């Protein structure tokens, strides 16, 4: 297991909690790993923060072994319009007020709401994952669609 992150603070916390795991500073758009090095690549609540999503997905494909699996866990869009409206109300109005009371960095929660709004819907992200070369791409909604888990596989052989 290798954990990679672009934040030294996250890496330090990870090392403190899990000294048995290798932690590497890495930019998702230029991963410091060999081609076809990993059986599985996962990213949780991070792809939304990468400046060039397509390039990051391409890099993850590069470091996967043929037949290897990509797993992306990320905030998403609630398909139910009524629940989606309630969730947006929470993100835009309630969460900033709560974070102002309990957080040292309430602006991070404003960014969270903005980045979730700007993020592609489930089907759009699935199309992008396919576009860069993954096969058998799919997604599964979690928590009513607030989060979605996307998966895809590197082809066994080059096309």
PDB file of C-alpha atoms in Angstrom:
ATOM      1  CA  UNK A   1       0.000   0.000   0.000  1.00  0.00           C
ATOM      2  CA  UNK A   2       1.276   3.431  -0.982  1.00  0.00           C
ATOM      3  CA  UNK A   3      -0.580   6.585   0.034  1.00  0.00           C
ATOM      4  CA  UNK A   4       0.022   9.698  -2.041  1.00  0.00           C
ATOM      5  CA  UNK A   5      -1.121  13.244  -1.424  1.00  0.00           C
ATOM      6  CA  UNK A   6      -0.347  16.790  -2.566  1.00  0.00           C
ATOM      7  CA  UNK A   7      -0.661  18.115   1.006  1.00  0.00           C
ATOM      8  CA  UNK A   8       2.269  17.733   3.368  1.00  0.00           C
ATOM      9  CA  UNK A   9      -0.130  18.206   6.273  1.00  0.00           C
ATOM     10  CA  UNK A  10      -2.212  15.231   5.155  1.00  0.00           C
ATOM     11  CA  UNK A  11       0.935  13.157   4.672  1.00  0.00           C
ATOM     12  CA  UNK A  12       2.190  14.022   8.171  1.00  0.00           C
ATOM     13  CA  UNK A  13      -1.153  13.063   9.713  1.00  0.00           C
ATOM     14  CA  UNK A  14      -1.207   9.825   7.727  1.00  0.00           C
ATOM     15  CA  UNK A  15       2.316   8.907   8.827  1.00  0.00           C
ATOM     16  CA  UNK A  16       1.370   9.615  12.441  1.00  0.00           C
ATOM     17  CA  UNK A  17      -1.720   7.405  12.263  1.00  0.00           C
ATOM     18  CA  UNK A  18      -0.306   4.649  10.035  1.00  0.00           C
ATOM     19  CA  UNK A  19       3.484   4.328  10.313  1.00  0.00           C
ATOM     20  CA  UNK A  20       3.308   0.946   8.554  1.00  0.00           C
ATOM     21  CA  UNK A  21       2.218   2.572   5.264  1.00  0.00           C
ATOM     22  CA  UNK A  22       4.504   4.302   2.757  1.00  0.00           C
ATOM     23  CA  UNK A  23       3.473   7.934   2.202  1.00  0.00           C
ATOM     24  CA  UNK A  24       4.598   9.855  -0.883  1.00  0.00           C
ATOM     25  CA  UNK A  25       4.207  13.511  -1.824  1.00  0.00           C
ATOM     26  CA  UNK A  26       2.642  13.449  -5.284  1.00  0.00           C
ATOM     27  CA  UNK A  27       0.795  15.566  -7.800  1.00  0.00           C
ATOM     28  CA  UNK A  28      -2.067  13.516  -9.246  1.00  0.00           C
ATOM     29  CA  UNK A  29      -1.323  14.936 -12.701  1.00  0.00           C
ATOM     30  CA  UNK A  30       2.330  13.782 -12.638  1.00  0.00           C
ATOM     31  CA  UNK A  31       2.528  10.686 -10.445  1.00  0.00           C
ATOM     32  CA  UNK A  32       6.062   9.663  -9.392  1.00  0.00           C
ATOM     33  CA  UNK A  33       5.485   5.969 -10.083  1.00  0.00           C
ATOM     34  CA  UNK A  34       6.451   3.540 -12.821  1.00  0.00           C
ATOM     35  CA  UNK A  35       4.048   2.581 -15.571  1.00  0.00           C
ATOM     36  CA  UNK A  36       1.857  -0.421 -14.641  1.00  0.00           C
ATOM     37  CA  UNK A  37       2.990  -0.415 -10.997  1.00  0.00           C
ATOM     38  CA  UNK A  38      -0.322  -0.858  -9.143  1.00  0.00           C
ATOM     39  CA  UNK A  39      -3.201  -3.354  -9.127  1.00  0.00           C
ATOM     40  CA  UNK A  40      -5.627  -0.729  -7.808  1.00  0.00           C
ATOM     41  CA  UNK A  41      -5.649   3.054  -7.639  1.00  0.00           C
ATOM     42  CA  UNK A  42      -8.112   4.811  -5.356  1.00  0.00           C
ATOM     43  CA  UNK A  43      -8.865   8.445  -4.720  1.00  0.00           C
ATOM     44  CA  UNK A  44     -11.372   9.614  -2.127  1.00  0.00           C
ATOM     45  CA  UNK A  45     -12.711  13.161  -1.988  1.00  0.00           C
ATOM     46  CA  UNK A  46      -9.642  14.414  -3.831  1.00  0.00           C
ATOM     47  CA  UNK A  47     -10.261  14.267  -7.572  1.00  0.00           C
ATOM     48  CA  UNK A  48     -12.631  17.241  -7.279  1.00  0.00           C
ATOM     49  CA  UNK A  49      -9.677  19.296  -6.010  1.00  0.00           C
ATOM     50  CA  UNK A  50      -7.310  18.449  -8.868  1.00  0.00           C
ATOM     51  CA  UNK A  51      -6.923  21.244 -11.406  1.00  0.00           C
ATOM     52  CA  UNK A  52      -6.925  18.934 -14.455  1.00  0.00           C
ATOM     53  CA  UNK A  53      -9.236  15.983 -13.792  1.00  0.00           C
ATOM     54  CA  UNK A  54      -8.672  14.385 -17.193  1.00  0.00           C
ATOM     55  CA  UNK A  55      -4.883  14.460 -16.810  1.00  0.00           C
ATOM     56  CA  UNK A  56      -5.119  12.974 -13.299  1.00  0.00           C
ATOM     57  CA  UNK A  57      -7.315  10.123 -14.555  1.00  0.00           C
ATOM     58  CA  UNK A  58      -4.848   9.534 -17.403  1.00  0.00           C
ATOM     59  CA  UNK A  59      -1.949   9.369 -14.932  1.00  0.00           C
ATOM     60  CA  UNK A  60      -3.843   6.906 -12.764  1.00  0.00           C
ATOM     61  CA  UNK A  61      -4.437   4.777 -15.860  1.00  0.00           C
ATOM     62  CA  UNK A  62      -0.713   4.912 -16.655  1.00  0.00           C
ATOM     63  CA  UNK A  63       0.333   3.555 -13.248  1.00  0.00           C
ATOM     64  CA  UNK A  64      -2.291   0.776 -13.234  1.00  0.00           C
ATOM     65  CA  UNK A  65      -1.342  -2.715 -14.350  1.00  0.00           C
ATOM     66  CA  UNK A  66      -3.372  -4.118 -17.270  1.00  0.00           C
ATOM     67  CA  UNK A  67      -6.716  -5.210 -15.821  1.00  0.00           C
ATOM     68  CA  UNK A  68      -6.134  -2.956 -12.791  1.00  0.00           C
ATOM     69  CA  UNK A  69      -9.020  -1.185 -11.092  1.00  0.00           C
ATOM     70  CA  UNK A  70      -9.688   2.514 -10.545  1.00  0.00           C
ATOM     71  CA  UNK A  71     -11.963   3.502  -7.643  1.00  0.00           C
ATOM     72  CA  UNK A  72     -13.072   7.129  -7.256  1.00  0.00           C
ATOM     73  CA  UNK A  73     -15.124   8.109  -4.202  1.00  0.00           C
ATOM     74  CA  UNK A  74     -16.337  11.672  -4.540  1.00  0.00           C
ATOM     75  CA  UNK A  75     -19.172  14.034  -3.696  1.00  0.00           C
ATOM     76  CA  UNK A  76     -21.853  13.928  -6.339  1.00  0.00           C
ATOM     77  CA  UNK A  77     -25.336  15.119  -7.284  1.00  0.00           C
ATOM     78  CA  UNK A  78     -28.492  13.829  -5.623  1.00  0.00           C
ATOM     79  CA  UNK A  79     -30.779  12.622  -8.454  1.00  0.00           C
ATOM     80  CA  UNK A  80     -34.006  13.458  -6.571  1.00  0.00           C
ATOM     81  CA  UNK A  81     -34.727  17.147  -7.307  1.00  0.00           C
ATOM     82  CA  UNK A  82     -36.464  17.829  -4.002  1.00  0.00           C
ATOM     83  CA  UNK A  83     -33.688  16.259  -1.920  1.00  0.00           C
ATOM     84  CA  UNK A  84     -31.090  17.954  -4.126  1.00  0.00           C
ATOM     85  CA  UNK A  85     -32.683  21.335  -3.344  1.00  0.00           C
ATOM     86  CA  UNK A  86     -32.656  20.613   0.394  1.00  0.00           C
ATOM     87  CA  UNK A  87     -29.013  19.526   0.241  1.00  0.00           C
ATOM     88  CA  UNK A  88     -28.008  22.682  -1.672  1.00  0.00           C
ATOM     89  CA  UNK A  89     -29.814  24.768   0.945  1.00  0.00           C
ATOM     90  CA  UNK A  90     -27.827  22.969   3.636  1.00  0.00           C
ATOM     91  CA  UNK A  91     -24.501  23.400   1.791  1.00  0.00           C
ATOM     92  CA  UNK A  92     -25.028  27.064   0.900  1.00  0.00           C
ATOM     93  CA  UNK A  93     -26.767  28.371   4.022  1.00  0.00           C
ATOM     94  CA  UNK A  94     -26.579  26.078   7.030  1.00  0.00           C
ATOM     95  CA  UNK A  95     -23.080  24.591   6.682  1.00  0.00           C
ATOM     96  CA  UNK A  96     -21.335  28.010   6.458  1.00  0.00           C
ATOM     97  CA  UNK A  97     -23.083  29.177   9.639  1.00  0.00           C
ATOM     98  CA  UNK A  98     -22.198  26.015  11.540  1.00  0.00           C
ATOM     99  CA  UNK A  99     -18.600  26.100  10.312  1.00  0.00           C
ATOM    100  CA  UNK A 100     -18.236  29.741  11.380  1.00  0.00           C
ATOM    101  CA  UNK A 101     -19.065  28.650  14.929  1.00  0.00           C
ATOM    102  CA  UNK A 102     -16.955  25.504  15.181  1.00  0.00           C
ATOM    103  CA  UNK A 103     -14.127  25.766  12.657  1.00  0.00           C
ATOM    104  CA  UNK A 104     -10.868  27.700  12.574  1.00  0.00           C
ATOM    105  CA  UNK A 105     -11.164  27.777   8.766  1.00  0.00           C
ATOM    106  CA  UNK A 106     -14.838  28.327   7.865  1.00  0.00           C
ATOM    107  CA  UNK A 107     -13.842  29.386   4.329  1.00  0.00           C
ATOM    108  CA  UNK A 108     -12.924  25.755   3.653  1.00  0.00           C
ATOM    109  CA  UNK A 109     -16.598  24.867   3.974  1.00  0.00           C
ATOM    110  CA  UNK A 110     -17.603  27.565   1.492  1.00  0.00           C
ATOM    111  CA  UNK A 111     -15.067  26.090  -0.917  1.00  0.00           C
ATOM    112  CA  UNK A 112     -16.551  22.641  -0.294  1.00  0.00           C
ATOM    113  CA  UNK A 113     -20.026  23.806  -1.345  1.00  0.00           C
ATOM    114  CA  UNK A 114     -18.667  25.602  -4.430  1.00  0.00           C
ATOM    115  CA  UNK A 115     -16.531  22.666  -5.530  1.00  0.00           C
ATOM    116  CA  UNK A 116     -19.414  20.200  -5.130  1.00  0.00           C
ATOM    117  CA  UNK A 117     -21.652  22.464  -7.245  1.00  0.00           C
ATOM    118  CA  UNK A 118     -19.008  22.730  -9.975  1.00  0.00           C
ATOM    119  CA  UNK A 119     -18.251  18.984 -10.028  1.00  0.00           C
ATOM    120  CA  UNK A 120     -19.671  16.886 -12.903  1.00  0.00           C
ATOM    121  CA  UNK A 121     -22.704  14.722 -12.280  1.00  0.00           C
ATOM    122  CA  UNK A 122     -22.243  10.964 -12.020  1.00  0.00           C
ATOM    123  CA  UNK A 123     -22.880  10.135 -15.694  1.00  0.00           C
ATOM    124  CA  UNK A 124     -20.603  12.979 -16.852  1.00  0.00           C
ATOM    125  CA  UNK A 125     -17.723  11.748 -14.706  1.00  0.00           C
ATOM    126  CA  UNK A 126     -18.289   8.198 -15.953  1.00  0.00           C
ATOM    127  CA  UNK A 127     -18.012   9.466 -19.552  1.00  0.00           C
ATOM    128  CA  UNK A 128     -14.743  11.243 -18.743  1.00  0.00           C
ATOM    129  CA  UNK A 129     -13.336   8.088 -17.136  1.00  0.00           C
ATOM    130  CA  UNK A 130     -14.237   6.154 -20.300  1.00  0.00           C
ATOM    131  CA  UNK A 131     -12.812   8.895 -22.524  1.00  0.00           C
ATOM    132  CA  UNK A 132      -9.321   8.553 -21.046  1.00  0.00           C
ATOM    133  CA  UNK A 133      -9.311   4.809 -21.682  1.00  0.00           C
ATOM    134  CA  UNK A 134     -10.914   2.876 -18.832  1.00  0.00           C
ATOM    135  CA  UNK A 135     -13.303   0.005 -19.566  1.00  0.00           C
ATOM    136  CA  UNK A 136     -16.363  -1.370 -17.752  1.00  0.00           C
ATOM    137  CA  UNK A 137     -16.922   2.022 -16.148  1.00  0.00           C
ATOM    138  CA  UNK A 138     -19.770   2.339 -13.700  1.00  0.00           C
ATOM    139  CA  UNK A 139     -20.866   4.167 -10.593  1.00  0.00           C
ATOM    140  CA  UNK A 140     -22.905   3.462  -7.509  1.00  0.00           C
ATOM    141  CA  UNK A 141     -24.623   6.194  -5.518  1.00  0.00           C
ATOM    142  CA  UNK A 142     -24.155   6.269  -1.772  1.00  0.00           C
ATOM    143  CA  UNK A 143     -26.145   8.317   0.763  1.00  0.00           C
ATOM    144  CA  UNK A 144     -28.887   9.129  -1.771  1.00  0.00           C
ATOM    145  CA  UNK A 145     -26.287  10.330  -4.285  1.00  0.00           C
ATOM    146  CA  UNK A 146     -24.460  12.806  -2.056  1.00  0.00           C
ATOM    147  CA  UNK A 147     -21.455  10.571  -2.746  1.00  0.00           C
ATOM    148  CA  UNK A 148     -20.830   8.272  -5.701  1.00  0.00           C
ATOM    149  CA  UNK A 149     -18.254   5.537  -6.146  1.00  0.00           C
ATOM    150  CA  UNK A 150     -17.020   5.278  -9.729  1.00  0.00           C
ATOM    151  CA  UNK A 151     -15.041   2.294 -10.960  1.00  0.00           C
ATOM    152  CA  UNK A 152     -13.231   1.459 -14.151  1.00  0.00           C
ATOM    153  CA  UNK A 153     -10.597  -0.984 -15.363  1.00  0.00           C
ATOM    154  CA  UNK A 154      -7.445  -0.580 -17.402  1.00  0.00           C
ATOM    155  CA  UNK A 155      -7.728  -2.687 -20.553  1.00  0.00           C
ATOM    156  CA  UNK A 156      -5.799  -5.974 -20.492  1.00  0.00           C
ATOM    157  CA  UNK A 157      -4.129  -5.041 -23.776  1.00  0.00           C
ATOM    158  CA  UNK A 158      -3.547  -1.730 -25.513  1.00  0.00           C
ATOM    159  CA  UNK A 159      -6.211  -0.826 -28.065  1.00  0.00           C
TER     160      UNK A 159
END
